[in-house]
């Protein structure tokens, strides 16, 4: 195994000398108010949210194609011009640079030195943990030659100053909204409008790039527009103001693409001497913040204090679980995994160059699974979060799919498309159960909270344009019961729970009419049993629920699909306008028996109908009502998720678990990459099942080595007593991640590894929380 990076201490800090050769690398910097991505040559972006990007928003491909970066130019003479960040048209000169990257929790430093130029640059980047909405870039220049060098330094960062949609939608038009102010220390942009044709809004946000030298002196020259800085070439990698040593000019600067180009006074450095500059890039809605920020970070000593505070803050976050395995490299790597739930709480799934959504917010599943890690690291802080999260449940058992940063901020769907993921009701109970087990706080089950309401009713099958807010509040237990009991009746042609818009695998999204998820039917069966146990442990004789709920408690023949569907439809009709407010009491002993009977029936039904002779469970039915897994037309088709949830739920008996382990090794293990694929190669598109099978095999939801499912496989095996197989699954995943010559990522657990073993979608993945939970619950 070849490693491109190595840890330097016991706090997760590492060095990566070859990082500049991998253009897809990116690193997160953030606090609660600002999010940045930064690459080894300081590409990336800076933003506060979906509608406030300081630099142009980037995706993975932009990291190598975009010319927008945090650049720092050195002009010695017309024949000797150097980019201290390695971003220029002079590729020959860049290849002559000696490069090194070092980084830690959460700070980033690059070093470049060029013997022919005679200079070395050290550029530190971090976002203060104290909460200021800024990224700090400290540039230190050192004379490594044997003679004095006179040069002119210029920081150069393009200012985008608008929302992500405008990168394509009205890019030139929105530049006309730019209103620029020349500040002593740099450039401030406050566009007139937040441009959105569905409804323009007055802009309240200031975007700024400011800078000073180590003595607190301001730039000599400021270039506030890209036109002024780059000239007619418009080339940020060969700006005419640098190449021609051209001063800024007095011209109209409003309504142009903005630029934070700060030219400092010419300086002479004797051999071995250094000089530093501080660049501050930020976003705020309070103009008064800018003066405070300047004062707080005006000197190198103040920046150093902030850096040390930031390091301490993130190291403490990474120590929440204090894992010591005796394997120093693993423990260091695990520090990065430990902060990933915190990173996703801040970034969501949208604000790093690999993003699932691209429109901000976190998904419902993300919300609950991220809490798993936070319960273990910050148990005292999580109770209000859990209570708030339950307010996203609809009274029909579905839920809002997007969660904003503010408490109670729920959205039906990021694209206003009415759809439901059938697995969403599973996760709240798993998270709540962990919280109760770790805290002993059973009272949370009977706290009351509201339900989410909008126009989508009948699990988004219908629209109620006349809906009105309902003030009814129910217990957390009622919310959990509702999510899981409605699904018992929500069955398809084979009496398994309908697949609807998809389940955990978002790629199974083309079987809404007839598709079924046996995999998550297993989990709902398990959840019904868990609810019965929680009720038993509460020692309550009765609980109170809203009157309409009793429809779901009506006796029926579980084998009668139409009867079950009819009960659900009757319930939907009764709650279409919310609960009416009448409360009834339910006998707990009867409810416990009812839940256990339903759980037993579901489990036995799956065992009888879905175990295939090849030695694993079928987990799905497609839109043509056909079984997806097993030996089909002479070829074995198998999906890891189908086995994971059968094992985790207890539906699979011990003898079946042993056969599943053998089948996973036989059909899903990749001997070359050494990891478990999400599925076998179906070798065809499946428009009757989902988009996943239109992806190339070995990537994303079509057969990648998907960290989330592999970790849950390990957890399921550990929980059933198959610790050796569970450890193997975790260890394989860990080795894929640290094999940096192949994975080409920084220390972290990515969402998945593709067919080349490259790590994809770093940092923002629910697999981190499950990894944390697994190693915390079972000896690694």
mmCIF file of N, CA and C in Angstrom, residues 96-201:
data_model
loop_
_atom_site.group_PDB
_atom_site.id
_atom_site.type_symbol
_atom_site.label_atom_id
_atom_site.label_comp_id
_atom_site.label_asym_id
_atom_site.label_seq_id
_atom_site.Cartn_x
_atom_site.Cartn_y
_atom_site.Cartn_z
ATOM 1 N N UNK A 96 8.868 23.890 -11.712
ATOM 2 C CA UNK A 96 10.136 24.110 -11.026
ATOM 3 C C UNK A 96 9.944 24.381 -9.536
ATOM 4 N N UNK A 97 8.708 24.667 -9.129
ATOM 5 C CA UNK A 97 8.418 24.914 -7.713
ATOM 6 C C UNK A 97 8.601 23.634 -6.901
ATOM 7 N N UNK A 98 9.130 23.773 -5.713
ATOM 8 C CA UNK A 98 9.126 22.673 -4.745
ATOM 9 C C UNK A 98 7.931 22.899 -3.826
ATOM 10 N N UNK A 99 7.066 21.895 -3.733
ATOM 11 C CA UNK A 99 5.771 22.071 -3.055
ATOM 12 C C UNK A 99 5.642 21.162 -1.843
ATOM 13 N N UNK A 100 4.942 21.643 -0.835
ATOM 14 C CA UNK A 100 4.530 20.790 0.275
ATOM 15 C C UNK A 100 3.223 21.315 0.852
ATOM 16 N N UNK A 101 2.394 20.404 1.290
ATOM 17 C CA UNK A 101 1.137 20.769 1.954
ATOM 18 C C UNK A 101 1.110 20.132 3.330
ATOM 19 N N UNK A 102 0.719 20.904 4.300
ATOM 20 C CA UNK A 102 0.443 20.361 5.631
ATOM 21 C C UNK A 102 -0.906 20.897 6.068
ATOM 22 N N UNK A 103 -1.628 20.093 6.811
ATOM 23 C CA UNK A 103 -2.981 20.493 7.221
ATOM 24 C C UNK A 103 -3.340 19.777 8.510
ATOM 25 N N UNK A 104 -4.355 20.308 9.158
ATOM 26 C CA UNK A 104 -4.827 19.716 10.405
ATOM 27 C C UNK A 104 -6.253 20.142 10.654
ATOM 28 N N UNK A 105 -6.712 19.948 11.853
ATOM 29 C CA UNK A 105 -8.097 20.239 12.242
ATOM 30 C C UNK A 105 -8.242 21.704 12.657
ATOM 31 N N UNK A 106 -8.911 22.523 11.923
ATOM 32 C CA UNK A 106 -9.181 22.644 10.503
ATOM 33 C C UNK A 106 -8.369 23.821 10.005
ATOM 34 N N UNK A 107 -7.151 23.572 9.621
ATOM 35 C CA UNK A 107 -6.271 24.584 9.063
ATOM 36 C C UNK A 107 -5.511 23.969 7.889
ATOM 37 N N UNK A 108 -5.003 24.836 7.023
ATOM 38 C CA UNK A 108 -4.439 24.383 5.747
ATOM 39 C C UNK A 108 -3.243 25.260 5.418
ATOM 40 N N UNK A 109 -2.111 24.648 5.114
ATOM 41 C CA UNK A 109 -0.914 25.428 4.803
ATOM 42 C C UNK A 109 -0.220 24.823 3.586
ATOM 43 N N UNK A 110 0.123 25.680 2.621
ATOM 44 C CA UNK A 110 0.926 25.227 1.494
ATOM 45 C C UNK A 110 2.249 25.984 1.485
ATOM 46 N N UNK A 111 3.253 25.322 0.998
ATOM 47 C CA UNK A 111 4.569 25.936 0.840
ATOM 48 C C UNK A 111 5.043 25.730 -0.589
ATOM 49 N N UNK A 112 5.547 26.776 -1.184
ATOM 50 C CA UNK A 112 6.164 26.692 -2.507
ATOM 51 C C UNK A 112 7.480 27.454 -2.464
ATOM 52 N N UNK A 113 8.496 26.875 -3.043
ATOM 53 C CA UNK A 113 9.734 27.629 -3.188
ATOM 54 C C UNK A 113 10.301 27.399 -4.581
ATOM 55 N N UNK A 114 10.821 28.466 -5.131
ATOM 56 C CA UNK A 114 11.358 28.417 -6.479
ATOM 57 C C UNK A 114 12.768 28.998 -6.449
ATOM 58 N N UNK A 115 13.740 28.151 -6.679
ATOM 59 C CA UNK A 115 15.143 28.562 -6.573
ATOM 60 C C UNK A 115 15.472 29.643 -7.587
ATOM 61 N N UNK A 116 14.931 29.538 -8.793
ATOM 62 C CA UNK A 116 15.225 30.536 -9.828
ATOM 63 C C UNK A 116 14.628 31.886 -9.475
ATOM 64 N N UNK A 117 13.477 31.880 -8.862
ATOM 65 C CA UNK A 117 12.858 33.138 -8.420
ATOM 66 C C UNK A 117 13.558 33.652 -7.173
ATOM 67 N N UNK A 118 13.994 32.706 -6.317
ATOM 68 C CA UNK A 118 14.700 33.086 -5.095
ATOM 69 C C UNK A 118 13.776 33.286 -3.908
ATOM 70 N N UNK A 119 12.544 32.830 -4.013
ATOM 71 C CA UNK A 119 11.573 33.056 -2.936
ATOM 72 C C UNK A 119 10.876 31.769 -2.521
ATOM 73 N N UNK A 120 10.449 31.785 -1.284
ATOM 74 C CA UNK A 120 9.611 30.719 -0.743
ATOM 75 C C UNK A 120 8.335 31.350 -0.195
ATOM 76 N N UNK A 121 7.193 30.730 -0.490
ATOM 77 C CA UNK A 121 5.928 31.223 0.066
ATOM 78 C C UNK A 121 5.349 30.177 1.015
ATOM 79 N N UNK A 122 4.796 30.640 2.117
ATOM 80 C CA UNK A 122 4.050 29.808 3.045
ATOM 81 C C UNK A 122 2.681 30.465 3.222
ATOM 82 N N UNK A 123 1.631 29.768 2.821
ATOM 83 C CA UNK A 123 0.298 30.364 2.854
ATOM 84 C C UNK A 123 -0.605 29.542 3.766
ATOM 85 N N UNK A 124 -0.975 30.174 4.859
ATOM 86 C CA UNK A 124 -1.852 29.564 5.852
ATOM 87 C C UNK A 124 -3.290 30.010 5.596
ATOM 88 N N UNK A 125 -4.220 29.056 5.672
ATOM 89 C CA UNK A 125 -5.642 29.383 5.491
ATOM 90 C C UNK A 125 -6.455 28.719 6.594
ATOM 91 N N UNK A 126 -7.393 29.467 7.177
ATOM 92 C CA UNK A 126 -8.324 28.895 8.145
ATOM 93 C C UNK A 126 -9.525 29.823 8.319
ATOM 94 N N UNK A 127 -10.595 29.265 8.841
ATOM 95 C CA UNK A 127 -11.789 30.027 9.193
ATOM 96 C C UNK A 127 -11.876 30.038 10.713
ATOM 97 N N UNK A 128 -11.880 31.207 11.348
ATOM 98 C CA UNK A 128 -11.808 31.258 12.817
ATOM 99 C C UNK A 128 -12.955 30.521 13.497
ATOM 100 N N UNK A 129 -12.612 29.700 14.479
ATOM 101 C CA UNK A 129 -13.637 28.982 15.240
ATOM 102 C C UNK A 129 -14.431 29.929 16.127
ATOM 103 N N UNK A 130 -13.935 31.151 16.300
ATOM 104 C CA UNK A 130 -14.652 32.139 17.118
ATOM 105 C C UNK A 130 -15.904 32.665 16.441
ATOM 106 N N UNK A 131 -16.097 32.332 15.166
ATOM 107 C CA UNK A 131 -17.375 32.596 14.521
ATOM 108 C C UNK A 131 -17.438 33.743 13.541
ATOM 109 N N UNK A 132 -16.369 34.518 13.381
ATOM 110 C CA UNK A 132 -16.400 35.597 12.396
ATOM 111 C C UNK A 132 -16.597 35.011 11.000
ATOM 112 N N UNK A 133 -17.439 35.628 10.163
ATOM 113 C CA UNK A 133 -17.739 35.070 8.834
ATOM 114 C C UNK A 133 -16.640 35.368 7.811
ATOM 115 N N UNK A 134 -15.443 34.896 8.104
ATOM 116 C CA UNK A 134 -14.291 35.207 7.250
ATOM 117 C C UNK A 134 -13.402 33.987 7.084
ATOM 118 N N UNK A 135 -12.666 33.988 5.983
ATOM 119 C CA UNK A 135 -11.540 33.079 5.821
ATOM 120 C C UNK A 135 -10.283 33.934 5.852
ATOM 121 N N UNK A 136 -9.311 33.496 6.611
ATOM 122 C CA UNK A 136 -8.042 34.224 6.742
ATOM 123 C C UNK A 136 -6.976 33.526 5.901
ATOM 124 N N UNK A 137 -6.240 34.335 5.159
ATOM 125 C CA UNK A 137 -5.141 33.844 4.332
ATOM 126 C C UNK A 137 -3.896 34.636 4.729
ATOM 127 N N UNK A 138 -2.961 33.975 5.379
ATOM 128 C CA UNK A 138 -1.730 34.632 5.790
ATOM 129 C C UNK A 138 -0.599 34.169 4.877
ATOM 130 N N UNK A 139 0.040 35.125 4.212
ATOM 131 C CA UNK A 139 1.084 34.813 3.237
ATOM 132 C C UNK A 139 2.430 35.271 3.783
ATOM 133 N N UNK A 140 3.341 34.329 3.908
ATOM 134 C CA UNK A 140 4.701 34.641 4.358
ATOM 135 C C UNK A 140 5.664 34.382 3.214
ATOM 136 N N UNK A 141 6.452 35.397 2.869
ATOM 137 C CA UNK A 141 7.422 35.306 1.777
ATOM 138 C C UNK A 141 8.836 35.386 2.339
ATOM 139 N N UNK A 142 9.706 34.463 1.914
ATOM 140 C CA UNK A 142 11.072 34.399 2.439
ATOM 141 C C UNK A 142 12.068 34.383 1.283
ATOM 142 N N UNK A 143 13.102 35.160 1.426
ATOM 143 C CA UNK A 143 14.182 35.201 0.440
ATOM 144 C C UNK A 143 15.093 33.993 0.665
ATOM 145 N N UNK A 144 15.123 33.061 -0.275
ATOM 146 C CA UNK A 144 15.962 31.867 -0.150
ATOM 147 C C UNK A 144 17.211 31.964 -1.024
ATOM 148 N N UNK A 145 17.432 33.152 -1.612
ATOM 149 C CA UNK A 145 18.595 33.332 -2.495
ATOM 150 C C UNK A 145 19.766 33.918 -1.703
ATOM 151 N N UNK A 146 20.835 34.189 -2.382
ATOM 152 C CA UNK A 146 22.015 34.764 -1.728
ATOM 153 C C UNK A 146 22.120 36.259 -1.925
ATOM 154 N N UNK A 147 21.072 36.881 -2.490
ATOM 155 C CA UNK A 147 21.133 38.327 -2.701
ATOM 156 C C UNK A 147 19.777 38.972 -2.402
ATOM 157 N N UNK A 148 19.782 40.279 -2.241
ATOM 158 C CA UNK A 148 18.549 41.005 -1.964
ATOM 159 C C UNK A 148 17.605 40.920 -3.166
ATOM 160 N N UNK A 149 16.307 40.750 -2.868
ATOM 161 C CA UNK A 149 15.292 40.695 -3.926
ATOM 162 C C UNK A 149 14.254 41.784 -3.677
ATOM 163 N N UNK A 150 14.015 42.604 -4.682
ATOM 164 C CA UNK A 150 12.991 43.646 -4.626
ATOM 165 C C UNK A 150 11.786 43.155 -5.427
ATOM 166 N N UNK A 151 10.594 43.220 -4.836
ATOM 167 C CA UNK A 151 9.410 42.730 -5.558
ATOM 168 C C UNK A 151 8.147 43.459 -5.122
ATOM 169 N N UNK A 152 7.129 43.331 -5.953
ATOM 170 C CA UNK A 152 5.814 43.914 -5.659
ATOM 171 C C UNK A 152 4.817 42.757 -5.469
ATOM 172 N N UNK A 153 4.222 42.633 -4.280
ATOM 173 C CA UNK A 153 3.259 41.556 -4.038
ATOM 174 C C UNK A 153 1.812 42.034 -4.285
ATOM 175 N N UNK A 154 1.008 41.154 -4.848
ATOM 176 C CA UNK A 154 -0.401 41.489 -5.122
ATOM 177 C C UNK A 154 -1.284 40.282 -4.829
ATOM 178 N N UNK A 155 -2.209 40.454 -3.897
ATOM 179 C CA UNK A 155 -3.233 39.432 -3.660
ATOM 180 C C UNK A 155 -4.313 39.598 -4.712
ATOM 181 N N UNK A 156 -4.869 38.492 -5.209
ATOM 182 C CA UNK A 156 -5.851 38.598 -6.301
ATOM 183 C C UNK A 156 -6.913 37.506 -6.155
ATOM 184 N N UNK A 157 -8.106 37.913 -5.710
ATOM 185 C CA UNK A 157 -9.216 36.973 -5.521
ATOM 186 C C UNK A 157 -10.460 37.543 -6.194
ATOM 187 N N UNK A 158 -11.048 36.841 -7.155
ATOM 188 C CA UNK A 158 -12.267 37.334 -7.798
ATOM 189 C C UNK A 158 -13.449 37.329 -6.833
ATOM 190 N N UNK A 159 -14.300 38.327 -6.957
ATOM 191 C CA UNK A 159 -15.481 38.435 -6.101
ATOM 192 C C UNK A 159 -16.725 38.140 -6.938
ATOM 193 N N UNK A 160 -17.419 37.083 -6.596
ATOM 194 C CA UNK A 160 -18.633 36.674 -7.320
ATOM 195 C C UNK A 160 -19.867 37.382 -6.750
ATOM 196 N N UNK A 161 -20.032 37.339 -5.446
ATOM 197 C CA UNK A 161 -21.013 38.126 -4.708
ATOM 198 C C UNK A 161 -22.460 37.950 -5.164
ATOM 199 N N UNK A 162 -22.896 36.708 -5.276
ATOM 200 C CA UNK A 162 -24.301 36.442 -5.555
ATOM 201 C C UNK A 162 -24.620 34.971 -5.328
ATOM 202 N N UNK A 163 -25.830 34.567 -5.743
ATOM 203 C CA UNK A 163 -26.284 33.214 -5.486
ATOM 204 C C UNK A 163 -25.782 32.216 -6.502
ATOM 205 N N UNK A 164 -25.848 30.948 -6.126
ATOM 206 C CA UNK A 164 -25.293 29.884 -6.962
ATOM 207 C C UNK A 164 -26.013 29.780 -8.303
ATOM 208 N N UNK A 165 -27.296 30.073 -8.337
ATOM 209 C CA UNK A 165 -28.042 29.937 -9.595
ATOM 210 C C UNK A 165 -27.543 30.889 -10.673
ATOM 211 N N UNK A 166 -26.975 32.018 -10.242
ATOM 212 C CA UNK A 166 -26.551 33.025 -11.211
ATOM 213 C C UNK A 166 -25.252 32.684 -11.920
ATOM 214 N N UNK A 167 -24.651 31.570 -11.559
ATOM 215 C CA UNK A 167 -23.459 31.138 -12.297
ATOM 216 C C UNK A 167 -23.846 30.800 -13.727
ATOM 217 N N UNK A 168 -25.109 30.412 -13.916
ATOM 218 C CA UNK A 168 -25.617 30.096 -15.250
ATOM 219 C C UNK A 168 -26.785 30.997 -15.637
ATOM 220 N N UNK A 169 -27.602 31.333 -14.659
ATOM 221 C CA UNK A 169 -28.816 32.103 -14.908
ATOM 222 C C UNK A 169 -28.530 33.597 -14.753
ATOM 223 N N UNK A 170 -28.459 34.313 -15.858
ATOM 224 C CA UNK A 170 -28.254 35.765 -15.837
ATOM 225 C C UNK A 170 -26.903 36.165 -15.238
ATOM 226 N N UNK A 171 -25.848 35.466 -15.602
ATOM 227 C CA UNK A 171 -24.521 35.786 -15.057
ATOM 228 C C UNK A 171 -24.125 37.229 -15.370
ATOM 229 N N UNK A 172 -24.251 37.635 -16.639
ATOM 230 C CA UNK A 172 -23.840 39.002 -16.990
ATOM 231 C C UNK A 172 -24.803 40.031 -16.410
ATOM 232 N N UNK A 173 -26.087 39.729 -16.468
ATOM 233 C CA UNK A 173 -27.090 40.668 -15.950
ATOM 234 C C UNK A 173 -26.866 40.935 -14.466
ATOM 235 N N UNK A 174 -26.574 39.873 -13.701
ATOM 236 C CA UNK A 174 -26.398 40.071 -12.264
ATOM 237 C C UNK A 174 -25.113 40.818 -11.935
ATOM 238 N N UNK A 175 -24.164 40.845 -12.864
ATOM 239 C CA UNK A 175 -22.977 41.679 -12.619
ATOM 240 C C UNK A 175 -23.349 43.156 -12.610
ATOM 241 N N UNK A 176 -24.429 43.506 -13.298
ATOM 242 C CA UNK A 176 -24.880 44.896 -13.329
ATOM 243 C C UNK A 176 -25.410 45.359 -11.974
ATOM 244 N N UNK A 177 -25.692 44.397 -11.095
ATOM 245 C CA UNK A 177 -26.193 44.729 -9.762
ATOM 246 C C UNK A 177 -25.068 45.071 -8.795
ATOM 247 N N UNK A 178 -23.821 44.782 -9.192
ATOM 248 C CA UNK A 178 -22.702 44.998 -8.282
ATOM 249 C C UNK A 178 -22.529 46.478 -7.951
ATOM 250 N N UNK A 179 -22.425 46.762 -6.666
ATOM 251 C CA UNK A 179 -22.116 48.112 -6.191
ATOM 252 C C UNK A 179 -20.891 47.990 -5.298
ATOM 253 N N UNK A 180 -19.794 48.555 -5.768
ATOM 254 C CA UNK A 180 -18.497 48.367 -5.122
ATOM 255 C C UNK A 180 -18.079 49.606 -4.350
ATOM 256 N N UNK A 181 -17.490 49.373 -3.199
ATOM 257 C CA UNK A 181 -16.926 50.452 -2.385
ATOM 258 C C UNK A 181 -15.437 50.185 -2.199
ATOM 259 N N UNK A 182 -14.648 51.217 -2.422
ATOM 260 C CA UNK A 182 -13.214 51.109 -2.171
ATOM 261 C C UNK A 182 -12.953 51.432 -0.709
ATOM 262 N N UNK A 183 -12.436 50.464 0.001
ATOM 263 C CA UNK A 183 -12.095 50.616 1.407
ATOM 264 C C UNK A 183 -10.590 50.830 1.498
ATOM 265 N N UNK A 184 -10.146 51.415 2.565
ATOM 266 C CA UNK A 184 -8.706 51.615 2.751
ATOM 267 C C UNK A 184 -7.934 50.313 2.574
ATOM 268 N N UNK A 185 -8.544 49.227 3.043
ATOM 269 C CA UNK A 185 -7.844 47.948 3.022
ATOM 270 C C UNK A 185 -8.303 47.010 1.908
ATOM 271 N N UNK A 186 -9.226 47.452 1.062
ATOM 272 C CA UNK A 186 -9.635 46.552 0.003
ATOM 273 C C UNK A 186 -10.935 46.913 -0.664
ATOM 274 N N UNK A 187 -11.747 45.904 -0.972
ATOM 275 C CA UNK A 187 -12.958 46.068 -1.772
ATOM 276 C C UNK A 187 -14.149 45.479 -1.030
ATOM 277 N N UNK A 188 -15.271 46.208 -1.046
ATOM 278 C CA UNK A 188 -16.522 45.718 -0.471
ATOM 279 C C UNK A 188 -17.587 45.784 -1.560
ATOM 280 N N UNK A 189 -18.290 44.680 -1.748
ATOM 281 C CA UNK A 189 -19.384 44.640 -2.721
ATOM 282 C C UNK A 189 -20.709 44.443 -1.990
ATOM 283 N N UNK A 190 -21.683 45.266 -2.329
ATOM 284 C CA UNK A 190 -23.045 45.083 -1.822
ATOM 285 C C UNK A 190 -23.997 45.212 -3.007
ATOM 286 N N UNK A 191 -24.280 44.081 -3.697
ATOM 287 C CA UNK A 191 -25.184 44.137 -4.848
ATOM 288 C C UNK A 191 -26.540 44.726 -4.458
ATOM 289 N N UNK A 192 -27.194 45.327 -5.427
ATOM 290 C CA UNK A 192 -28.470 45.978 -5.134
ATOM 291 C C UNK A 192 -29.593 44.989 -4.883
ATOM 292 N N UNK A 193 -29.582 43.866 -5.611
ATOM 293 C CA UNK A 193 -30.649 42.881 -5.504
ATOM 294 C C UNK A 193 -30.098 41.470 -5.330
ATOM 295 N N UNK A 194 -30.886 40.634 -4.683
ATOM 296 C CA UNK A 194 -30.706 39.195 -4.783
ATOM 297 C C UNK A 194 -31.596 38.767 -5.929
ATOM 298 N N UNK A 195 -30.983 38.426 -7.068
ATOM 299 C CA UNK A 195 -31.701 38.287 -8.341
ATOM 300 C C UNK A 195 -32.362 36.914 -8.449
ATOM 301 N N UNK A 196 -33.682 36.920 -8.551
ATOM 302 C CA UNK A 196 -34.447 35.675 -8.694
ATOM 303 C C UNK A 196 -35.754 36.033 -9.390
ATOM 304 N N UNK A 197 -35.945 35.523 -10.595
ATOM 305 C CA UNK A 197 -37.120 35.914 -11.366
ATOM 306 C C UNK A 197 -38.435 35.460 -10.742
ATOM 307 N N UNK A 198 -38.361 34.520 -9.804
ATOM 308 C CA UNK A 198 -39.583 34.147 -9.093
ATOM 309 C C UNK A 198 -39.917 35.175 -8.023
ATOM 310 N N UNK A 199 -39.000 36.115 -7.785
ATOM 311 C CA UNK A 199 -39.234 37.180 -6.813
ATOM 312 C C UNK A 199 -37.928 37.809 -6.363
ATOM 313 N N UNK A 200 -37.560 38.945 -6.973
ATOM 314 C CA UNK A 200 -36.331 39.636 -6.590
ATOM 315 C C UNK A 200 -36.465 40.195 -5.172
ATOM 316 N N UNK A 201 -35.324 40.238 -4.470
ATOM 317 C CA UNK A 201 -35.326 40.778 -3.109
ATOM 318 C C UNK A 201 -34.180 41.765 -2.952
#
